[in-house]
CSV table of C-alpha atoms in Angstrom, one decimal:
chain,number,residue,atom,x,y,z
A,11,MET,CA,29.1,10.6,-12.7
A,12,ASN,CA,26.8,8.0,-11.1
A,13,LYS,CA,28.0,4.4,-10.8
A,14,ARG,CA,26.3,2.0,-13.2
A,15,LEU,CA,24.0,-0.3,-11.2
A,16,ASN,CA,24.1,-3.7,-12.9
A,17,GLU,CA,22.2,-5.3,-10.1
A,18,ILE,CA,19.2,-3.0,-11.0
A,19,GLN,CA,19.2,-4.4,-14.5
A,20,PHE,CA,19.2,-8.0,-13.1
A,21,ALA,CA,16.4,-7.1,-10.7
A,22,ARG,CA,14.4,-5.7,-13.6
A,23,ALA,CA,14.8,-9.0,-15.4
A,24,PHE,CA,13.5,-11.0,-12.4
A,25,ALA,CA,10.6,-8.6,-12.1
A,26,MET,CA,9.8,-9.3,-15.8
A,27,PHE,CA,9.8,-13.0,-15.0
A,28,ALA,CA,7.3,-12.3,-12.2
A,29,VAL,CA,4.9,-10.5,-14.4
A,30,LEU,CA,5.0,-13.3,-16.9
A,31,PHE,CA,4.3,-15.8,-14.1
A,32,VAL,CA,1.1,-13.9,-13.3
A,33,HIS,CA,-0.2,-13.8,-16.8
A,34,PHE,CA,0.8,-17.2,-18.0
A,35,SER,CA,-0.6,-18.9,-14.8
A,36,SER,CA,-3.9,-17.1,-14.9
A,37,THR,CA,-5.6,-19.5,-17.4
A,38,GLY,CA,-4.7,-22.5,-15.4
A,39,LEU,CA,-5.6,-21.0,-12.1
A,40,GLY,CA,-9.0,-20.0,-13.5
A,41,THR,CA,-9.7,-23.4,-15.0
A,42,VAL,CA,-8.2,-26.1,-12.8
A,43,LEU,CA,-10.3,-27.3,-9.8
A,44,PRO,CA,-8.8,-27.1,-6.3
A,45,GLU,CA,-9.0,-30.9,-6.1
A,46,SER,CA,-6.1,-31.1,-8.6
A,47,GLY,CA,-2.5,-31.0,-7.4
A,48,THR,CA,-1.7,-28.6,-10.3
A,49,PHE,CA,-4.0,-26.0,-8.9
A,50,TYR,CA,-1.5,-25.4,-6.1
A,51,VAL,CA,1.3,-25.0,-8.7
A,52,TYR,CA,-0.7,-22.4,-10.6
A,53,SER,CA,-1.7,-20.6,-7.5
A,54,THR,CA,1.9,-20.5,-6.2
A,55,PHE,CA,3.3,-19.1,-9.5
A,56,ASN,CA,0.5,-16.6,-9.7
A,57,THR,CA,1.0,-15.3,-6.2
A,58,LEU,CA,4.8,-15.1,-6.5
A,59,GLY,CA,4.3,-13.2,-9.7
A,60,LYS,CA,2.5,-10.5,-7.9
A,61,ILE,CA,5.8,-8.9,-6.9
A,62,GLY,CA,6.4,-7.9,-10.5
A,63,VAL,CA,4.5,-4.6,-10.6
A,64,PRO,CA,5.6,-3.4,-7.1
A,65,VAL,CA,9.2,-4.2,-8.0
A,66,PHE,CA,8.9,-2.3,-11.3
A,67,PHE,CA,7.6,0.8,-9.4
A,68,PHE,CA,10.3,0.4,-6.8
A,69,LEU,CA,13.0,0.3,-9.5
A,70,SER,CA,11.5,3.2,-11.3
A,71,GLY,CA,11.6,5.3,-8.1
A,72,LEU,CA,15.1,4.1,-7.4
A,73,VAL,CA,16.6,4.8,-10.8
A,74,LEU,CA,14.9,8.2,-11.1
A,75,PHE,CA,16.0,9.5,-7.8
A,76,TYR,CA,19.5,8.0,-8.0
A,77,SER,CA,19.9,9.8,-11.3
A,78,TYR,CA,18.2,13.1,-10.6
A,79,ASN,CA,19.0,13.7,-7.0
A,80,LYS,CA,22.5,15.0,-7.8
A,81,ARG,CA,21.4,17.1,-10.7
A,82,PRO,CA,20.5,20.8,-10.2
A,83,PHE,CA,16.8,21.4,-9.7
A,84,THR,CA,16.2,23.8,-12.6
A,85,LYS,CA,13.6,24.5,-15.2
A,86,ASP,CA,15.7,22.9,-17.9
A,87,THR,CA,16.2,19.7,-15.9
A,88,ILE,CA,12.4,19.3,-15.4
A,89,ILE,CA,11.6,20.1,-19.0
A,90,SER,CA,14.2,17.6,-20.2
A,91,PHE,CA,12.7,15.0,-17.9
A,92,TYR,CA,9.2,15.5,-19.3
A,93,LYS,CA,10.3,15.6,-22.9
A,94,LYS,CA,11.9,12.1,-22.5
A,95,ARG,CA,8.8,10.7,-20.7
A,96,LEU,CA,6.5,12.2,-23.3
A,97,LYS,CA,8.4,10.7,-26.1
A,98,TYR,CA,9.3,7.3,-24.7
A,99,ILE,CA,6.4,6.5,-22.3
A,100,ILE,CA,3.3,8.6,-23.1
A,101,VAL,CA,3.5,8.3,-26.9
A,102,PRO,CA,4.1,4.5,-26.8
A,103,TYR,CA,1.2,4.3,-24.3
A,104,ILE,CA,-1.1,5.9,-26.8
A,105,PHE,CA,0.1,3.8,-29.8
A,106,ILE,CA,-0.1,0.5,-27.8
A,107,SER,CA,-3.5,1.4,-26.5
A,108,ILE,CA,-4.7,1.9,-30.1
A,109,LEU,CA,-3.3,-1.6,-31.0
A,110,TYR,CA,-5.1,-3.3,-28.1
A,111,PHE,CA,-8.3,-1.4,-28.6
A,112,ALA,CA,-8.4,-2.3,-32.3
A,113,CYS,CA,-7.9,-5.9,-31.3
A,114,LYS,CA,-10.8,-5.8,-28.9
A,115,VAL,CA,-13.0,-4.1,-31.6
A,116,TYR,CA,-12.1,-7.0,-34.0
A,117,LEU,CA,-12.7,-9.7,-31.4
A,118,TYR,CA,-15.4,-8.5,-29.0
A,119,TYR,CA,-16.9,-5.1,-29.6
A,120,ASP,CA,-19.7,-4.2,-32.0
A,121,PHE,CA,-20.1,-0.4,-32.1
A,122,THR,CA,-23.1,1.2,-33.7
A,123,SER,CA,-21.2,4.3,-34.8
A,124,LEU,CA,-17.7,5.8,-35.1
A,125,SER,CA,-18.4,8.4,-32.5
A,126,VAL,CA,-19.4,5.8,-29.9
A,127,MET,CA,-16.3,3.8,-30.7
A,128,LEU,CA,-14.0,6.9,-30.4
A,129,GLN,CA,-15.7,7.9,-27.1
A,130,ARG,CA,-15.1,4.4,-25.7
A,131,PHE,CA,-11.5,4.5,-26.8
A,132,PHE,CA,-10.7,7.9,-25.3
A,133,ASP,CA,-12.4,6.8,-22.1
A,134,GLU,CA,-10.3,3.7,-21.9
A,135,LEU,CA,-7.2,5.6,-22.8
A,136,LEU,CA,-7.7,8.2,-20.1
A,137,HIS,CA,-8.2,5.5,-17.5
A,138,GLY,CA,-5.5,3.0,-18.5
A,139,LYS,CA,-8.1,0.4,-19.6
A,140,ALA,CA,-7.4,-0.1,-23.3
A,141,TYR,CA,-6.2,-3.5,-22.1
A,142,THR,CA,-5.8,-5.0,-18.6
A,143,HIS,CA,-2.0,-4.6,-18.2
A,144,LEU,CA,-1.8,-1.0,-19.4
A,145,TYR,CA,-2.9,0.3,-16.0
A,146,PHE,CA,0.8,0.0,-15.2
A,147,LEU,CA,1.7,2.8,-17.7
A,148,PHE,CA,-1.2,4.8,-16.6
A,149,VAL,CA,0.0,4.7,-13.0
A,150,LEU,CA,3.6,5.4,-14.0
A,151,ILE,CA,2.5,8.6,-15.8
A,152,GLN,CA,0.8,9.7,-12.6
A,153,PHE,CA,4.1,9.2,-10.7
A,154,TYR,CA,5.8,11.3,-13.4
A,155,LEU,CA,3.4,14.1,-12.8
A,156,VAL,CA,4.2,14.3,-9.1
A,157,PHE,CA,8.0,13.6,-9.6
A,158,PRO,CA,9.2,17.2,-9.6
A,159,LEU,CA,7.4,17.9,-6.3
A,160,LEU,CA,8.8,14.8,-4.7
A,161,LEU,CA,12.3,15.5,-6.0
A,162,TYR,CA,12.1,19.1,-4.6
A,163,VAL,CA,11.0,17.7,-1.2
A,164,PHE,CA,13.8,15.1,-1.2
A,165,LYS,CA,16.3,17.7,-2.0
A,166,LYS,CA,15.2,19.9,0.9
A,167,VAL,CA,15.2,17.3,3.6
A,168,LYS,CA,17.5,14.6,4.8
A,169,VAL,CA,16.0,11.4,3.4
A,170,HIS,CA,15.9,8.4,5.8
A,171,VAL,CA,14.8,5.2,4.1
A,172,LEU,CA,12.8,3.9,7.1
A,173,THR,CA,11.1,7.2,7.7
A,174,VAL,CA,10.0,7.5,4.1
A,175,LEU,CA,8.8,3.9,4.1
A,176,VAL,CA,6.7,4.4,7.2
A,177,ILE,CA,5.2,7.7,6.0
A,178,SER,CA,4.4,6.2,2.6
A,179,LEU,CA,2.8,3.1,4.1
A,180,LEU,CA,0.6,5.3,6.3
A,181,LEU,CA,-0.5,7.4,3.3
A,182,GLN,CA,-1.1,4.3,1.2
A,183,PHE,CA,-3.2,2.6,3.8
A,184,ALA,CA,-5.0,5.8,4.5
A,185,TRP,CA,-5.9,5.8,0.8
A,186,PHE,CA,-7.1,2.2,1.0
A,187,TYR,CA,-9.3,3.2,4.0
A,188,VAL,CA,-10.7,6.3,2.4
A,189,ASN,CA,-11.4,4.6,-0.9
A,190,LYS,CA,-13.1,1.6,0.8
A,191,ASN,CA,-15.4,3.7,3.0
A,192,TYR,CA,-15.9,7.0,1.1
A,193,VAL,CA,-14.5,7.5,-2.4
A,194,GLN,CA,-15.0,3.9,-3.7
A,195,VAL,CA,-13.0,4.2,-6.9
A,196,GLU,CA,-13.8,0.9,-8.7
A,197,ALA,CA,-10.4,0.7,-10.5
A,198,ARG,CA,-8.3,1.3,-7.3
A,199,GLY,CA,-5.3,-0.3,-9.0
A,200,SER,CA,-5.2,2.5,-11.5
A,201,ILE,CA,-4.5,5.2,-8.9
A,202,PHE,CA,-0.8,5.8,-8.0
A,203,LEU,CA,-1.6,6.0,-4.3
A,204,SER,CA,-2.2,2.3,-4.3
A,205,TYR,CA,1.6,1.8,-5.0
A,206,LEU,CA,3.0,4.7,-3.1
A,207,SER,CA,5.1,2.8,-0.7
A,208,PHE,CA,6.9,0.9,-3.5
A,209,PHE,CA,7.7,4.0,-5.5
A,210,LEU,CA,8.8,6.1,-2.5
A,211,PHE,CA,10.8,3.2,-0.9
A,212,GLY,CA,12.6,3.0,-4.2
A,213,ALA,CA,13.1,6.8,-4.3
A,214,ALA,CA,14.6,6.8,-0.7
A,215,VAL,CA,16.9,3.9,-1.6
A,216,GLY,CA,18.0,5.6,-4.7
A,217,VAL,CA,18.9,8.8,-2.9
A,218,ASN,CA,21.0,6.8,-0.4
A,219,TYR,CA,22.1,4.0,-2.7
A,220,LEU,CA,25.9,4.5,-2.5
A,221,LYS,CA,25.8,4.4,1.3
A,222,LEU,CA,23.4,1.5,1.4
A,223,ASP,CA,25.6,-0.3,-1.1
A,224,GLU,CA,28.6,0.1,1.2
A,225,TRP,CA,26.6,-1.2,4.2
A,226,TRP,CA,25.4,-4.1,2.1
A,227,SER,CA,28.9,-5.1,1.2
A,228,ALA,CA,29.9,-5.1,4.9
A,229,ASN,CA,26.8,-7.2,5.9
A,230,LYS,CA,26.2,-9.5,2.9
A,231,LYS,CA,25.2,-12.6,4.8
A,232,LYS,CA,22.8,-10.8,7.2
A,233,CYS,CA,21.2,-8.8,4.4
A,234,GLY,CA,20.8,-11.9,2.2
A,235,PHE,CA,19.3,-13.9,5.1
A,236,PHE,CA,16.9,-11.1,6.0
A,237,ALA,CA,15.7,-10.7,2.4
A,238,VAL,CA,15.2,-14.5,1.9
A,239,VAL,CA,13.4,-15.0,5.2
A,240,LEU,CA,11.1,-12.0,4.8
A,241,PHE,CA,10.2,-13.0,1.2
A,242,SER,CA,9.5,-16.6,2.2
A,243,ILE,CA,7.2,-15.5,5.1
A,244,ALA,CA,5.4,-12.9,2.9
A,245,ALA,CA,5.0,-15.3,-0.1
A,246,GLY,CA,4.0,-18.3,2.0
A,247,SER,CA,1.3,-16.2,3.9
A,248,LEU,CA,-0.2,-14.8,0.7
A,249,ILE,CA,-0.1,-18.1,-1.1
A,250,PHE,CA,-2.0,-19.7,1.9
A,251,VAL,CA,-4.5,-16.9,1.9
A,252,ASP,CA,-5.1,-17.0,-1.9
A,253,ILE,CA,-5.6,-20.8,-1.8
A,254,SER,CA,-7.9,-20.5,1.2
A,255,ILE,CA,-10.1,-18.0,-0.7
A,256,ARG,CA,-10.3,-20.2,-3.8
A,257,ILE,CA,-11.2,-23.4,-1.9
A,258,GLY,CA,-13.6,-21.5,0.3
A,259,THR,CA,-12.0,-22.0,3.7
A,260,ILE,CA,-11.0,-18.4,4.4
A,261,ALA,CA,-14.0,-17.8,6.8
A,262,GLU,CA,-12.6,-20.4,9.1
A,263,TRP,CA,-9.7,-18.4,10.3
A,264,LEU,CA,-9.9,-14.8,9.1
A,265,PRO,CA,-11.9,-12.1,11.0
A,266,SER,CA,-15.2,-10.7,9.8
A,267,ILE,CA,-15.5,-9.4,6.2
A,268,PRO,CA,-15.1,-5.6,6.9
A,269,TYR,CA,-11.5,-6.3,8.0
A,270,ARG,CA,-10.4,-8.8,5.4
A,271,SER,CA,-9.6,-6.4,2.7
A,272,TYR,CA,-7.0,-4.7,5.0
A,273,ILE,CA,-5.4,-8.0,5.8
A,274,PHE,CA,-5.2,-8.9,2.0
A,275,ASP,CA,-3.8,-5.4,1.3
A,276,GLY,CA,-1.3,-5.8,4.1
A,277,LEU,CA,0.0,-9.2,2.9
A,278,TRP,CA,0.2,-7.9,-0.7
A,279,VAL,CA,2.2,-4.8,0.3
A,280,LEU,CA,4.4,-6.9,2.5
A,281,LEU,CA,5.1,-9.3,-0.4
A,282,GLY,CA,5.7,-6.4,-2.7
A,283,LEU,CA,8.3,-4.8,-0.4
A,284,ALA,CA,9.9,-8.1,0.3
A,285,GLY,CA,10.0,-8.7,-3.4
A,286,CYS,CA,11.8,-5.4,-3.9
A,287,MET,CA,14.6,-6.5,-1.5
A,288,MET,CA,14.6,-10.1,-2.8
A,289,THR,CA,15.1,-9.0,-6.5
A,290,LEU,CA,17.9,-6.6,-5.4
A,291,TRP,CA,19.5,-9.4,-3.5
A,292,LEU,CA,19.2,-11.7,-6.5
A,293,GLY,CA,20.8,-9.0,-8.7
A,294,LYS,CA,23.7,-8.9,-6.2
A,295,MET,CA,24.0,-12.6,-6.3
A,296,VAL,CA,24.2,-12.6,-10.1
A,297,ILE,CA,27.1,-10.1,-9.9
A,298,ALA,CA,28.8,-12.4,-7.3
A,299,LEU,CA,28.4,-15.4,-9.5
A,300,ASP,CA,30.3,-13.6,-12.3
A,301,ASN,CA,28.7,-15.9,-14.9
A,302,GLU,CA,29.0,-14.1,-18.3
A,303,PRO,CA,26.2,-16.1,-20.2
A,304,LEU,CA,23.8,-15.6,-17.3
A,305,SER,CA,24.6,-11.9,-16.9
A,306,ARG,CA,24.3,-11.3,-20.7
A,307,PHE,CA,20.9,-13.2,-20.8
A,308,LEU,CA,19.4,-11.2,-17.9
A,309,ASN,CA,20.8,-7.9,-19.2
A,310,ARG,CA,19.2,-8.5,-22.5
A,311,LEU,CA,15.9,-9.5,-21.0
A,312,ALA,CA,16.0,-6.3,-18.8
A,313,SER,CA,16.7,-4.1,-21.8
A,314,LEU,CA,13.8,-5.6,-23.7
A,315,SER,CA,11.4,-6.0,-20.7
A,316,PHE,CA,9.3,-2.9,-21.5
A,317,GLY,CA,8.6,-4.1,-25.0
A,318,ILE,CA,7.9,-7.7,-23.8
A,319,TYR,CA,5.6,-6.4,-21.1
A,320,LEU,CA,3.6,-4.3,-23.7
A,321,LEU,CA,3.4,-7.0,-26.4
A,322,HIS,CA,3.0,-10.4,-24.7
A,323,PRO,CA,-0.8,-10.1,-23.7
A,324,PHE,CA,-1.5,-9.5,-27.4
A,325,PHE,CA,-0.3,-13.0,-28.3
A,326,LEU,CA,-1.7,-14.5,-25.2
A,327,ILE,CA,-5.2,-13.7,-26.5
A,328,PHE,CA,-4.8,-15.9,-29.4
A,329,PHE,CA,-2.8,-18.7,-27.7
A,330,ARG,CA,-5.5,-19.1,-25.1
A,331,ASP,CA,-8.1,-19.7,-27.9
A,332,ALA,CA,-5.9,-22.2,-29.7
A,333,LEU,CA,-5.9,-25.0,-27.1
A,334,PRO,CA,-5.6,-28.2,-29.2
A,335,ALA,CA,-7.6,-30.4,-26.8
A,336,ASN,CA,-9.0,-30.2,-23.3
A,337,THR,CA,-7.4,-33.3,-21.7
A,338,PRO,CA,-5.3,-32.5,-18.6
A,339,LEU,CA,-2.0,-33.5,-20.2
A,340,VAL,CA,-2.6,-31.4,-23.3
A,341,PHE,CA,-4.0,-28.5,-21.2
A,342,HIS,CA,-1.0,-28.3,-18.9
A,343,SER,CA,1.5,-28.8,-21.7
A,344,TRP,CA,-0.2,-26.0,-23.7
A,345,GLN,CA,0.2,-23.6,-20.8
A,346,LEU,CA,3.9,-24.3,-20.6
A,347,PHE,CA,4.3,-24.1,-24.4
A,348,THR,CA,2.4,-20.9,-24.4
A,349,ALA,CA,4.7,-19.3,-21.8
A,350,ILE,CA,7.9,-20.3,-23.6
A,351,ALA,CA,6.6,-19.5,-27.1
A,352,ILE,CA,5.1,-16.1,-26.3
A,353,THR,CA,8.2,-15.1,-24.4
A,354,ALA,CA,10.4,-16.1,-27.3
A,355,ILE,CA,8.2,-14.4,-29.9
A,356,CYS,CA,8.1,-11.1,-27.9
A,357,TRP,CA,11.8,-11.3,-27.2
A,358,VAL,CA,12.6,-11.5,-30.9
A,359,LEU,CA,9.9,-9.1,-32.0
A,360,THR,CA,11.0,-6.5,-29.4
A,361,HIS,CA,14.6,-6.9,-30.4
A,362,TYR,CA,13.8,-6.1,-34.1
A,363,ILE,CA,11.3,-3.3,-33.3
A,364,SER,CA,13.9,-1.7,-31.1
A,365,LYS,CA,16.3,-1.6,-34.1
A,366,MET,CA,13.8,0.3,-36.3
A,367,LYS,CA,14.0,4.1,-36.6
A,368,TYR,CA,10.5,4.6,-35.2
A,369,GLY,CA,10.2,1.5,-33.2
A,370,TRP,CA,10.0,3.6,-30.0
A,371,LEU,CA,6.5,4.6,-31.0
A,372,LEU,CA,5.3,1.1,-30.1
A,373,ILE,CA,7.7,-0.1,-27.4
A,374,GLY,CA,9.3,3.0,-25.9
A,375,LYS,CA,13.0,3.2,-25.1
């Protein structure tokens, strides 16, 4: 039986915080002028939050391959895998897409006929566009489709983490190049190849996790130092680039435009990979602290994270429109209140929905 990985739960909780950072800072980042000191606060939180999705893909790959690598590769195993994902991922994806599409119909859309509305819905459903954050589930489903093939390959060859990471990075950037110059898929972020290094890095770590865990235990200080330094460099670089873009000084130090997208992609991928290691390190640190209230809080957040992820943008729509006044003090206070209130609402709501017999239809399991 596989060892329970508590640090993965804690890492998932930190990834959830990162996702919330992105979404709760977006209004302030899009509204506040660069001349204001708070602009840099919003930009920092928004950039740090960009590790959230890469870390979730990394953890998905890690947990899947840690769990399934030791199981026999049989027809029954694969059928069982797809039954669970169909029930707890794809079905909730459909139901939550209906919820968000209905919300958009009420607030924004004005369809001339039912057939036009249904056509628009199915188009958005099949491309992960029923609402902005649902691309994550759309991409995750793509990974599930190729999972048996990847598992078969990983079972046939000796998996080296660095080798897998290098190959996946080459494939990912080859996709970036091909898409930029030839295919030109507009919603590149809805294609699983855009996150390949995170998922396969997690898969390789999952296959070798017990050995890596022993090595980690023997080199705690070095591993922790490396994780913190790499994350600090990656985060600092991307924060600087993001701010430079927004204040219009990027042309002063970056090369010509054709190459800029590859630099942005490189920094984003570096931050994502550094975030994967950083959140694992933080998970290990939580275990080392042995603080029961903290562990219980993070465990509960991790167990509810899927539901919180799915539901929080729904409330954010209405909180953004309910700003009491537009003075700086009220604006910034409202952003903080929005973050706390929506997180609490979604926490409680997800908790009670998860207790319902058919609650999985909306928030999975």
